[in-house]
Coordinates of C-alpha atoms and ligand atoms in Angstrom, one line a residue:
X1 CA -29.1 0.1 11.4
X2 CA -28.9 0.2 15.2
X3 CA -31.8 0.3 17.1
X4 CA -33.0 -1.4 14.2
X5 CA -31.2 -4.4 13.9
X6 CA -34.2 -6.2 16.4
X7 CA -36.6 -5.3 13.4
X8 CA -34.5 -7.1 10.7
X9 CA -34.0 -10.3 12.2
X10 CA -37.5 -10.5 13.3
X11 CA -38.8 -9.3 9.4
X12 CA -38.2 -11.3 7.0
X13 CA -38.3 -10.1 3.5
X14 CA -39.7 -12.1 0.1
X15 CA -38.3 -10.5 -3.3
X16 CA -40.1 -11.1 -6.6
X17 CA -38.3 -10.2 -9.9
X18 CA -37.1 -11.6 -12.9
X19 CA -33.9 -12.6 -14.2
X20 CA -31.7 -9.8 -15.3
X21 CA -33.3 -7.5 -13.7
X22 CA -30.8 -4.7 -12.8
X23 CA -33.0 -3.5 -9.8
X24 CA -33.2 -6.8 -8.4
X25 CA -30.1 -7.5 -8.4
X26 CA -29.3 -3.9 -6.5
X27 CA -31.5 -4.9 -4.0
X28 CA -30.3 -8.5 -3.8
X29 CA -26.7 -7.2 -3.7
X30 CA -27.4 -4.4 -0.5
X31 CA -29.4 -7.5 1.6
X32 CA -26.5 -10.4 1.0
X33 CA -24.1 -8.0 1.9
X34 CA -25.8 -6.6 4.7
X35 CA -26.0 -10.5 5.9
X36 CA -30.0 -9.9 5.9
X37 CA -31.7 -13.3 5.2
X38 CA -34.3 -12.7 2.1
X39 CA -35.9 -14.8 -0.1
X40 CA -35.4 -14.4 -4.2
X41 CA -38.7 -15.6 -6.3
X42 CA -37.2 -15.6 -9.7
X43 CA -40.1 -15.4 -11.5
X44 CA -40.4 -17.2 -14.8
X45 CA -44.2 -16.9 -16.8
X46 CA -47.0 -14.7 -16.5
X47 CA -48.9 -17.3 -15.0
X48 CA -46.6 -17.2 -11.8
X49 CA -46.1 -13.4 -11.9
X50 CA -49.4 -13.0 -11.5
X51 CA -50.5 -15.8 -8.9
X52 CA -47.3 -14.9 -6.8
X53 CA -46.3 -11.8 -6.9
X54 CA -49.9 -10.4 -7.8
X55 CA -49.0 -8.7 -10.7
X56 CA -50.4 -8.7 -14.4
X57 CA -47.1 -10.6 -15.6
X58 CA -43.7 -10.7 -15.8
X59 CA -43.6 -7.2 -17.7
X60 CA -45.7 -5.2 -14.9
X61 CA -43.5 -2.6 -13.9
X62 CA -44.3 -3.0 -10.4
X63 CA -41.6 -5.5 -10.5
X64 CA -39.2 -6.2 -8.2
X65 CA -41.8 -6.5 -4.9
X66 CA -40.5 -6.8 -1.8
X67 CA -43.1 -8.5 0.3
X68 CA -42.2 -8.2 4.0
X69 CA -43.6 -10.8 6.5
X70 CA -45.5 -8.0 8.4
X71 CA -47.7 -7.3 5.5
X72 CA -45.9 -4.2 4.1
X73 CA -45.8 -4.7 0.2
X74 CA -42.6 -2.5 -1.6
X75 CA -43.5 -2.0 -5.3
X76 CA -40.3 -1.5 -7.5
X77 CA -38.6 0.2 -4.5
X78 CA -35.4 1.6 -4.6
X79 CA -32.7 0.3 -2.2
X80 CA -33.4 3.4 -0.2
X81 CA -36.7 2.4 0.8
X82 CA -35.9 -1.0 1.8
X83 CA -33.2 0.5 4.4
X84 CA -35.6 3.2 5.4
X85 CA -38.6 0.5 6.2
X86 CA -35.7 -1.6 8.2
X87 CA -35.3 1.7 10.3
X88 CA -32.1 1.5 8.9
X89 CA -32.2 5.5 8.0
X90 CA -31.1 7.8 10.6
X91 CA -30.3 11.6 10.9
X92 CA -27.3 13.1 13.1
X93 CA -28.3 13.1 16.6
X94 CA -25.2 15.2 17.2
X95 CA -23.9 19.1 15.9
X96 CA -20.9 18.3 16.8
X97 CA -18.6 14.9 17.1
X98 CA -15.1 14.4 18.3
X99 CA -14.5 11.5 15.1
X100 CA -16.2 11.3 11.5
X101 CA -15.3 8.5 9.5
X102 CA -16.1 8.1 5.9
X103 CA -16.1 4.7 4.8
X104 CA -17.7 1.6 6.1
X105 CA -15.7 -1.2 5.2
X106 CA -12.9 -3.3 7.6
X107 CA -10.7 0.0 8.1
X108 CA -13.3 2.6 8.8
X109 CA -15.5 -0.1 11.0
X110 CA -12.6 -0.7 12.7
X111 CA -11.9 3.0 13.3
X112 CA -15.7 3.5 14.5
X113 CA -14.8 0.4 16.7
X114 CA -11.7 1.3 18.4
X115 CA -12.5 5.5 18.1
X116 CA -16.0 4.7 20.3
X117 CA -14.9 2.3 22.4
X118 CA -12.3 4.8 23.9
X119 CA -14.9 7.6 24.3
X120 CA -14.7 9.5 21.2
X121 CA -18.5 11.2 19.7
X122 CA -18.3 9.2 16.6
X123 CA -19.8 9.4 13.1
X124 CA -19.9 7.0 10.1
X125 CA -21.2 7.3 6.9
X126 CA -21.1 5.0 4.4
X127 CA -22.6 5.8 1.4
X128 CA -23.8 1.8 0.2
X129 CA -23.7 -1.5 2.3
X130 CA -20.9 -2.0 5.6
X131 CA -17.9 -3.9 4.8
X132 CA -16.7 -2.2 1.6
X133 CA -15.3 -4.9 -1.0
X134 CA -14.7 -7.1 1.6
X135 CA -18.7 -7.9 2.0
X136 CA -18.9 -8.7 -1.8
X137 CA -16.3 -11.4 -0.5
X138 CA -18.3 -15.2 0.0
X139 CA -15.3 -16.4 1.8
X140 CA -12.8 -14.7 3.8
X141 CA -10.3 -17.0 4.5
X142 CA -6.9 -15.7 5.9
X143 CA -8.3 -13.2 8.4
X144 CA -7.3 -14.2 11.9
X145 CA -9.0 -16.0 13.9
X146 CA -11.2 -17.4 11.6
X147 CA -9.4 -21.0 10.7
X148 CA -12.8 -21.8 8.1
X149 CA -12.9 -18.2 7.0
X150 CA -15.7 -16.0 6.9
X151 CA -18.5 -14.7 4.4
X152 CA -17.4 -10.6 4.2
X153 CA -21.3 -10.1 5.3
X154 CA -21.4 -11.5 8.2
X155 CA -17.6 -10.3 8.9
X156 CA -19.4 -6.6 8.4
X157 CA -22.5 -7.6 10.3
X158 CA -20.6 -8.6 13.6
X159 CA -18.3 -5.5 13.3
X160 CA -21.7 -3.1 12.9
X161 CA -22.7 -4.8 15.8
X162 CA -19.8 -4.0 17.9
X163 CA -19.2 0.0 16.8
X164 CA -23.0 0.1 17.5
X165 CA -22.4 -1.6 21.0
X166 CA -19.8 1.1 21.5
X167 CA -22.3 3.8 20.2
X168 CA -21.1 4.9 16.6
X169 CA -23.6 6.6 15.0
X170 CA -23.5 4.7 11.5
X171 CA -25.4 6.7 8.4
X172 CA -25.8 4.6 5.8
X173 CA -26.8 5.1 2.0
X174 CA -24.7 8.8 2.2
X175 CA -21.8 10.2 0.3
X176 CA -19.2 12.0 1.5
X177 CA -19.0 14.3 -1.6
X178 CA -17.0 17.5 0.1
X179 CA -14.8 18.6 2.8
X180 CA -13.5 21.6 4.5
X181 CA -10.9 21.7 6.9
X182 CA -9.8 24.3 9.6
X183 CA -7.4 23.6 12.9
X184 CA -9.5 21.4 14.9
X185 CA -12.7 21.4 12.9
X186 CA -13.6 19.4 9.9
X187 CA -17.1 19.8 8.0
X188 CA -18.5 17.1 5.9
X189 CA -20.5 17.7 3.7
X190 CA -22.9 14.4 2.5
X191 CA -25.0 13.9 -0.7
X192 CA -28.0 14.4 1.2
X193 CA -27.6 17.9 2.2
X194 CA -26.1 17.1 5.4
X195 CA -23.4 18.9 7.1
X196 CA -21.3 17.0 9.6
X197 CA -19.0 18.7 11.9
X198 CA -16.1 16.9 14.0
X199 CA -12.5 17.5 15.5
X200 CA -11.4 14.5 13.3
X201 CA -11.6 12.7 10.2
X202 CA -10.5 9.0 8.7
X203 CA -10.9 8.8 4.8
X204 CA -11.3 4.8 5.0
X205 CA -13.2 5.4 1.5
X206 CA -11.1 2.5 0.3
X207 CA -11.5 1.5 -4.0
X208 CA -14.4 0.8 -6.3
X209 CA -14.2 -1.3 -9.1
X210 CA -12.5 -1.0 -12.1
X211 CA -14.4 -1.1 -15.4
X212 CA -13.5 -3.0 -18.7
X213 CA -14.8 0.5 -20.4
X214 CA -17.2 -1.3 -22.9
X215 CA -19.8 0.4 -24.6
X216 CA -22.8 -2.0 -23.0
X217 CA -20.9 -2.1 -19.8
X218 CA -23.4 0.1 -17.8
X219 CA -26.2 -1.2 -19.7
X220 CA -26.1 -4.9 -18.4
X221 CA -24.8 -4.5 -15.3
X222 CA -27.0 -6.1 -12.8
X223 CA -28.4 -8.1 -16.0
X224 CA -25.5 -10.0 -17.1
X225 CA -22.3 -8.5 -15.5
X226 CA -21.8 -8.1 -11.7
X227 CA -18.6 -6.5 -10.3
X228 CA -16.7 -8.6 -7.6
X229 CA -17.1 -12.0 -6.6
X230 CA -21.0 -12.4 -7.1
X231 CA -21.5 -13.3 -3.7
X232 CA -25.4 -12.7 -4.3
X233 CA -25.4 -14.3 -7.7
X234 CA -23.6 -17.9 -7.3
X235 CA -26.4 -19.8 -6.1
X236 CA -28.2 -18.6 -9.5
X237 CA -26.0 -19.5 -12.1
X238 CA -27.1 -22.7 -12.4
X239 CA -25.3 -24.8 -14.7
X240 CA -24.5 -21.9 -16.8
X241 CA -21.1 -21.3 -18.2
X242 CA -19.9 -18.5 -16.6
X243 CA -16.8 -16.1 -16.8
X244 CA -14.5 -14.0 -14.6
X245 CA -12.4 -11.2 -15.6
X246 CA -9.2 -10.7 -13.2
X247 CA -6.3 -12.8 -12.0
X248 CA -5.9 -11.6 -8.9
X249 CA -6.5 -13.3 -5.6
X250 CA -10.6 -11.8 -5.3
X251 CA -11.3 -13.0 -8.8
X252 CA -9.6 -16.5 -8.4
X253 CA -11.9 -17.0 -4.7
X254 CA -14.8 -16.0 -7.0
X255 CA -14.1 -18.6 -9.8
X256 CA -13.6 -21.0 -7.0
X257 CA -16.9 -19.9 -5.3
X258 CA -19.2 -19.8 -8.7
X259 CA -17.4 -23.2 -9.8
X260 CA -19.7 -25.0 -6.8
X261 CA -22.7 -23.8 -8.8
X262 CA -21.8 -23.0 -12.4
X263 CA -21.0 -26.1 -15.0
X264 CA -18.0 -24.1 -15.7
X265 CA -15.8 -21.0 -14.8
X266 CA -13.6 -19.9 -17.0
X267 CA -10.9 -16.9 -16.1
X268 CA -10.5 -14.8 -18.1
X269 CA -6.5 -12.6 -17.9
X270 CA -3.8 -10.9 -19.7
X271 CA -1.2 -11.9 -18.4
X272 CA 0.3 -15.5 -19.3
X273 CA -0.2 -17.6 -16.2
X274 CA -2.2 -16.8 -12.7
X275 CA 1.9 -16.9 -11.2
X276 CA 1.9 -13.3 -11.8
X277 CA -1.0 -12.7 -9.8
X278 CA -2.6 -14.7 -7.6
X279 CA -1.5 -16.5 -4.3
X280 CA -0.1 -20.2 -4.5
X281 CA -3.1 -21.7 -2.4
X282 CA -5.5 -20.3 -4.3
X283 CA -3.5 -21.2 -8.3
X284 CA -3.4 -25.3 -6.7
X285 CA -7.4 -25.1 -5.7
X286 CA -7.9 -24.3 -9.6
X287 CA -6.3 -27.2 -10.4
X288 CA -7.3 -29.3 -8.2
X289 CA -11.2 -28.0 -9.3
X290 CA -12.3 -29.2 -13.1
X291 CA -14.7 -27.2 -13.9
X292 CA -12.5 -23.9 -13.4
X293 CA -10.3 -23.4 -16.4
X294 CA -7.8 -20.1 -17.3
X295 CA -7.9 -18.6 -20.3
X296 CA -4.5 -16.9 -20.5
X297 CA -3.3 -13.8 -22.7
X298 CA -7.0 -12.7 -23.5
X299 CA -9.7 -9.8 -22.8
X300 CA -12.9 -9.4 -23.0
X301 CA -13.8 -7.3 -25.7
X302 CA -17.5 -6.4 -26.4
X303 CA -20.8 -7.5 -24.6
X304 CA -24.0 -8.4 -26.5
X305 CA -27.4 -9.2 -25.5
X306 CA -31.0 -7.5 -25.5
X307 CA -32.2 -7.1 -22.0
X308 CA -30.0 -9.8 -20.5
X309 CA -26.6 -9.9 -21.4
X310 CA -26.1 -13.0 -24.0
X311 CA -23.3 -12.7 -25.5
X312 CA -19.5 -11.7 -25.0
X313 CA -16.3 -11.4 -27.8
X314 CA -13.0 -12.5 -26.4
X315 CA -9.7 -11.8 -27.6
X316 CA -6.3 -13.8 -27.9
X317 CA -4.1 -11.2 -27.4
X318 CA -1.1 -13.5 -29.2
X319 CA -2.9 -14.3 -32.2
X320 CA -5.1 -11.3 -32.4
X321 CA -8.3 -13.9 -33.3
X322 CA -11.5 -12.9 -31.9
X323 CA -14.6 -15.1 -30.9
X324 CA -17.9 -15.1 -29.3
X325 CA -18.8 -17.0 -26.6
X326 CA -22.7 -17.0 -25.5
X327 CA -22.6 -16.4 -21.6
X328 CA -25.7 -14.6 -19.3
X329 CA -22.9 -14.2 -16.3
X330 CA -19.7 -12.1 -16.8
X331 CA -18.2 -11.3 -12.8
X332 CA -15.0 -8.1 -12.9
X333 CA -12.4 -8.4 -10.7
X334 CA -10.4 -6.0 -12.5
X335 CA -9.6 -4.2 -8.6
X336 CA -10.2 -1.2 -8.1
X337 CA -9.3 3.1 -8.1
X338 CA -9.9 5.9 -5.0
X339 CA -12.1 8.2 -5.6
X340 CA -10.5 11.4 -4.2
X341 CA -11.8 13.9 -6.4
X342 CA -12.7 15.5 -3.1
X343 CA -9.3 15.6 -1.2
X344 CA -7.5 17.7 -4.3
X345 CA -10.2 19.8 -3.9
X346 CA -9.6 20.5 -0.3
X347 CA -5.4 20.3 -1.3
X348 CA -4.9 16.9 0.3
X349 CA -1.7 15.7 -1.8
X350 CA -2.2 12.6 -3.6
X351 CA -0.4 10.0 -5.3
X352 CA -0.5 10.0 -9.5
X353 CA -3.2 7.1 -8.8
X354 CA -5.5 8.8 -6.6
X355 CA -4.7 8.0 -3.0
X356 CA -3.9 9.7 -0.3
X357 CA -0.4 10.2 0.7
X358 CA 0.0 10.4 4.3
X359 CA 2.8 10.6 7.2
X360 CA 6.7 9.6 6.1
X361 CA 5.2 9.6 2.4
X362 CA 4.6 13.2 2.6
X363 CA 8.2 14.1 3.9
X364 CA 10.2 14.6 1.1
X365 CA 14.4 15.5 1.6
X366 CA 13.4 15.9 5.3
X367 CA 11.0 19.1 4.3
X368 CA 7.6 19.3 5.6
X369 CA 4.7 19.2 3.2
X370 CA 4.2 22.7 2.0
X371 CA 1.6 24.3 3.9
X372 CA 2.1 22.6 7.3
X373 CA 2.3 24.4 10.2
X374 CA 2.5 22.6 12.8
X375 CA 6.2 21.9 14.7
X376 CA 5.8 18.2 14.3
X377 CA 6.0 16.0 11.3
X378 CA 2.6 14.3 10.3
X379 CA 1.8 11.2 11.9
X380 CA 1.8 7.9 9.9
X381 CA -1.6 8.0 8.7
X382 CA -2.2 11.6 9.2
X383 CA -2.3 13.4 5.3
X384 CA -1.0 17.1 4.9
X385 CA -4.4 18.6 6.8
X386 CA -3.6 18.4 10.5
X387 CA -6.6 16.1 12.2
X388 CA -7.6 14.0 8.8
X389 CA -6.4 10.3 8.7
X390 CA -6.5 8.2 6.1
X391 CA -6.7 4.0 6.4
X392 CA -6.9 1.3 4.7
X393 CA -7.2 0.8 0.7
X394 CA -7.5 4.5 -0.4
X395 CA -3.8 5.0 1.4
X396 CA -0.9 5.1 -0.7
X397 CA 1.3 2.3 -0.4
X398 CA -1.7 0.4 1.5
X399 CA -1.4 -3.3 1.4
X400 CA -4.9 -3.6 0.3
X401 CA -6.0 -6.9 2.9
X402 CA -8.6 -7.1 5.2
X403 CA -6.3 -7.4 8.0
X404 CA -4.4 -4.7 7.2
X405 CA -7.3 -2.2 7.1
X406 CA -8.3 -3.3 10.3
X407 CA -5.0 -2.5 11.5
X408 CA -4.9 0.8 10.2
X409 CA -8.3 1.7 11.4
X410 CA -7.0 0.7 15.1
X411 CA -3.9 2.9 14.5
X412 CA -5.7 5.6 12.7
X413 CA -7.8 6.5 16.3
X414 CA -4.8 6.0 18.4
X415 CA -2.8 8.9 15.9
X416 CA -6.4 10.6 16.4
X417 CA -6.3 10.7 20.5
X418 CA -2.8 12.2 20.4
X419 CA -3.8 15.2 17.9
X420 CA -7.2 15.7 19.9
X421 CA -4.5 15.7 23.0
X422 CA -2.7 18.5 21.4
X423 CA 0.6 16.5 20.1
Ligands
FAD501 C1 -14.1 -9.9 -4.0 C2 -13.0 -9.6 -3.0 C3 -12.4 -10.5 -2.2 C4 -11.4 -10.2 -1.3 N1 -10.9 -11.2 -0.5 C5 -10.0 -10.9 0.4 C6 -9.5 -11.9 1.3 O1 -9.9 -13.0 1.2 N2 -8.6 -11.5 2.2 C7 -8.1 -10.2 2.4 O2 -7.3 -9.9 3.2 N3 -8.6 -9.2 1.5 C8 -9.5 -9.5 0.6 N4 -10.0 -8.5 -0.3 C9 -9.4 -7.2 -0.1 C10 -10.1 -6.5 1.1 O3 -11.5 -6.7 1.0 C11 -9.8 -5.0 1.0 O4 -8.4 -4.8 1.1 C12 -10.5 -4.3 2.2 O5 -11.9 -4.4 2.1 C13 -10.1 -2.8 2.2 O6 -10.9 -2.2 3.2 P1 -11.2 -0.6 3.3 O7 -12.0 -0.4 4.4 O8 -9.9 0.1 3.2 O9 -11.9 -0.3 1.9 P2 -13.2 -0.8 1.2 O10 -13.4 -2.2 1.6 O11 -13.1 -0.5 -0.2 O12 -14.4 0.0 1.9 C14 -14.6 1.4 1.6 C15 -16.0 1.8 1.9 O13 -16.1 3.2 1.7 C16 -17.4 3.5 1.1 N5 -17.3 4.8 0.4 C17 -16.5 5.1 -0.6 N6 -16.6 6.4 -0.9 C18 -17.4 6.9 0.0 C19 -17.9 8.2 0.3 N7 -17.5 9.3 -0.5 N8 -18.8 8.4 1.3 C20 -19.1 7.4 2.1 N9 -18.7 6.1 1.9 C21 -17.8 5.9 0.9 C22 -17.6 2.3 0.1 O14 -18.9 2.1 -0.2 C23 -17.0 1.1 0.9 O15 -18.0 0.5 1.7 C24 -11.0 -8.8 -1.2 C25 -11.5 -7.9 -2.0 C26 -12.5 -8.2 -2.9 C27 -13.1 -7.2 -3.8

């Protein structure tokens, strides 16, 4: 974004589409999260397809437009366009950096925060919208310093802002897909084709979201089921009757958030009571909210529809009894898995989940991990290769907050300095 942050708050963006859509909703998603105020025209009849969105009718596959308030008109464009026409898309100015960081949520923004406010060339590339799982978050309320809480957009906005003060270069809509690693040289290598080279790296790739691992699953999502809280979605709902799968604390705000625009929320877990999984707080707002009930001991087990998702079968997993309930919104909050596929490529040790194991972990009966050569032992958040860190949610043993992530992005650059300084 950058340099072209100026061009997104003075355009302002109109998006026509209809319900269900799956590219819509992509779209939809990447602005809300990137805090980017847009308009949604659902549009409902021919009639208004064509008189608003100039179209033939609802079916033109022209749909979604983006209509910009400079005149530019995006026909079904991917998310990729609409970044590149906010000058959001930038190549490496740089052969060379001291820091790259993969991952743009709270622990690798606050690595690009701390690593170029204290003079380090930094990189970061994040391969969707800044601010990771925590900008799919409407309300982040136990983050300090922010007594109301705080959407996780605009929590991600203000921390772009200040690594881009600082003078992080951020590349956005890139994967980090491939590493190599050599004393005091790591290369990247990004989805695009592009090969970044630095004297450091944080992993702050964090988790993506589990699946249910339904047949339909992929079919309806962005038409029907949404992963995470649905901060983009709520204020569409209606008075729909909508679901949530998860007990934990994310899935429990999300109830809490959709119940203020849903006739009902219902949440849907295996376990017995939200005890075993959520925090207190959050378990007495349910109660205290009567349109939010908990469906206990059940799953979700097969979604139905045509192109909108219409129906979904639960099971009581006491009784066994299986029934259908007709619902167009289904939100997962099921938490998440690392994807790391990379690091065991490059022989970064990992734990039997996925993440990376770094510092103490690594140390087993007081023996270096096997292959290190260096006369020290690895630094807390250093992993077996010498000069690559790991942070936040994709850590072993990570406490998976915001807060936390933030911390361990600070630390991650001060453990960086002292193996740039030789230690
Ligand atoms: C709905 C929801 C609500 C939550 N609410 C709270 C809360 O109220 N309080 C709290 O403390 N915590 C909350 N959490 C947890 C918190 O958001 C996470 O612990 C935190 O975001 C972890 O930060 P992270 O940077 O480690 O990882 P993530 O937030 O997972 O960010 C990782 C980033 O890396 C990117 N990425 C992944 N792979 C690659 C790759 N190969 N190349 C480039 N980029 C890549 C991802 O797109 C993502 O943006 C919530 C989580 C969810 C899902």
């Amino acid at each position: 974004m950058n340099d072209a942050v100026d061009t997104t708050t003075a355009l302002k963006a109109k998006l026509y589409g209809t319900r269900g859509s799956p590219e819509a909703y992509a779209i939809r998603d990447f602005l809300h999260r990137c805090d980017i105020f847009f308009e949604w025209v659902e549009l409902t009849s021919d009639a208004q397809a064509r008189s608003e969105a100039g179209t033939s009718g609802l079916h033109d596959p022209r749909l979604p437009i983006c209509q910009f308030s400079d005149g530019t008109r995006l026909e079904h464009p991917t998310v990729r366009q609409i970044a590149e026409k906010l000058g959001w898309l930038r190549t490496p100015s740089r052969t060379e950096y001291d820091l790259a960081i993969y991952g743009g949520g709270p622990a690798g923004l606050s690595a690009a925060v701390y690593g170029a406010s204290e003079g380090l060339r930094t990189v970061l590339v994040e391969r969707f919208a800044l601010g990771g799982q925590a900008s799919t978050s409407p309300r982040i309320e136990n983050y300090l310093g922010f007594p109301r809480g705080i959407s996780g957009g605009e929590l991600a906005e203000r921390a772009r802002e200040q690594a881009d003060r600082f003078g992080t270069e951020i590349l956005l809509l890139r994967t980090g897909v491939r590493g190599e690693f050599t004393p005091g040289r790591g290369v990247g290598h990004l989805d695009d084709g592009t090969r970044l080279v630095a004297r450091a790296s944080v992993c702050a790739t964090g988790v993506s979201y589990r699946r249910l691992g339904l047949p339909d699953e992929e079919r309806f999502l962005g038409a029907g089921v949404y992963y995470g809280a649905g901060a983009s979605e709520a204020e569409l709902c209606g008075k729909a009757g909508v679901f949530v799968v998860g007990g934990g604390n994310s899935a429990v705000q999300a109830a809490l958030h959709l119940a203020k625009y849903a006739a009902s929320v219902t949440i849907v877990i295996r376990g017995a009571s939200l005890k075993e999984s959520s925090s207190e707080y959050l378990i007495a707002r349910v109660s205290r909210t009567p349109n939010v009930k908990v469906m206990p001991c059940s799953e979700v087990v097969a979604l139905d529809g045509g192109e909108l998702l219409h129906t979904i079968t639960l099971r009581d997993n006491q009784t066994g009894k299986e029934w259908v309930e007709e619902t167009n919104w289904l939100f997962l909050c099921l938490g998440g898995v690392p994807h790391t596929d990379w690091a065991s490529e490059v022989g970064i040790v990992r734990d039997a989940g996925g993440y990376l194991v770094t510092g103490p972990d690594l140390i087993a009966d007081r023996d270096r991990p096997p292959g290190w050569t260096l006369n020290r032992q690895p630094y807390y958040l250093e992993t077996n290769i010498p000069g690559v860190f790991a942070a936040g949610d994709v850590r072993h043993g990570a406490i998976k907050r915001v807060a936390s992530a933030v911390g361990e992005g600070a630390m991650a650059i001060a453990l960086v300095h002292r193996y740039l300084n030789g230690g």
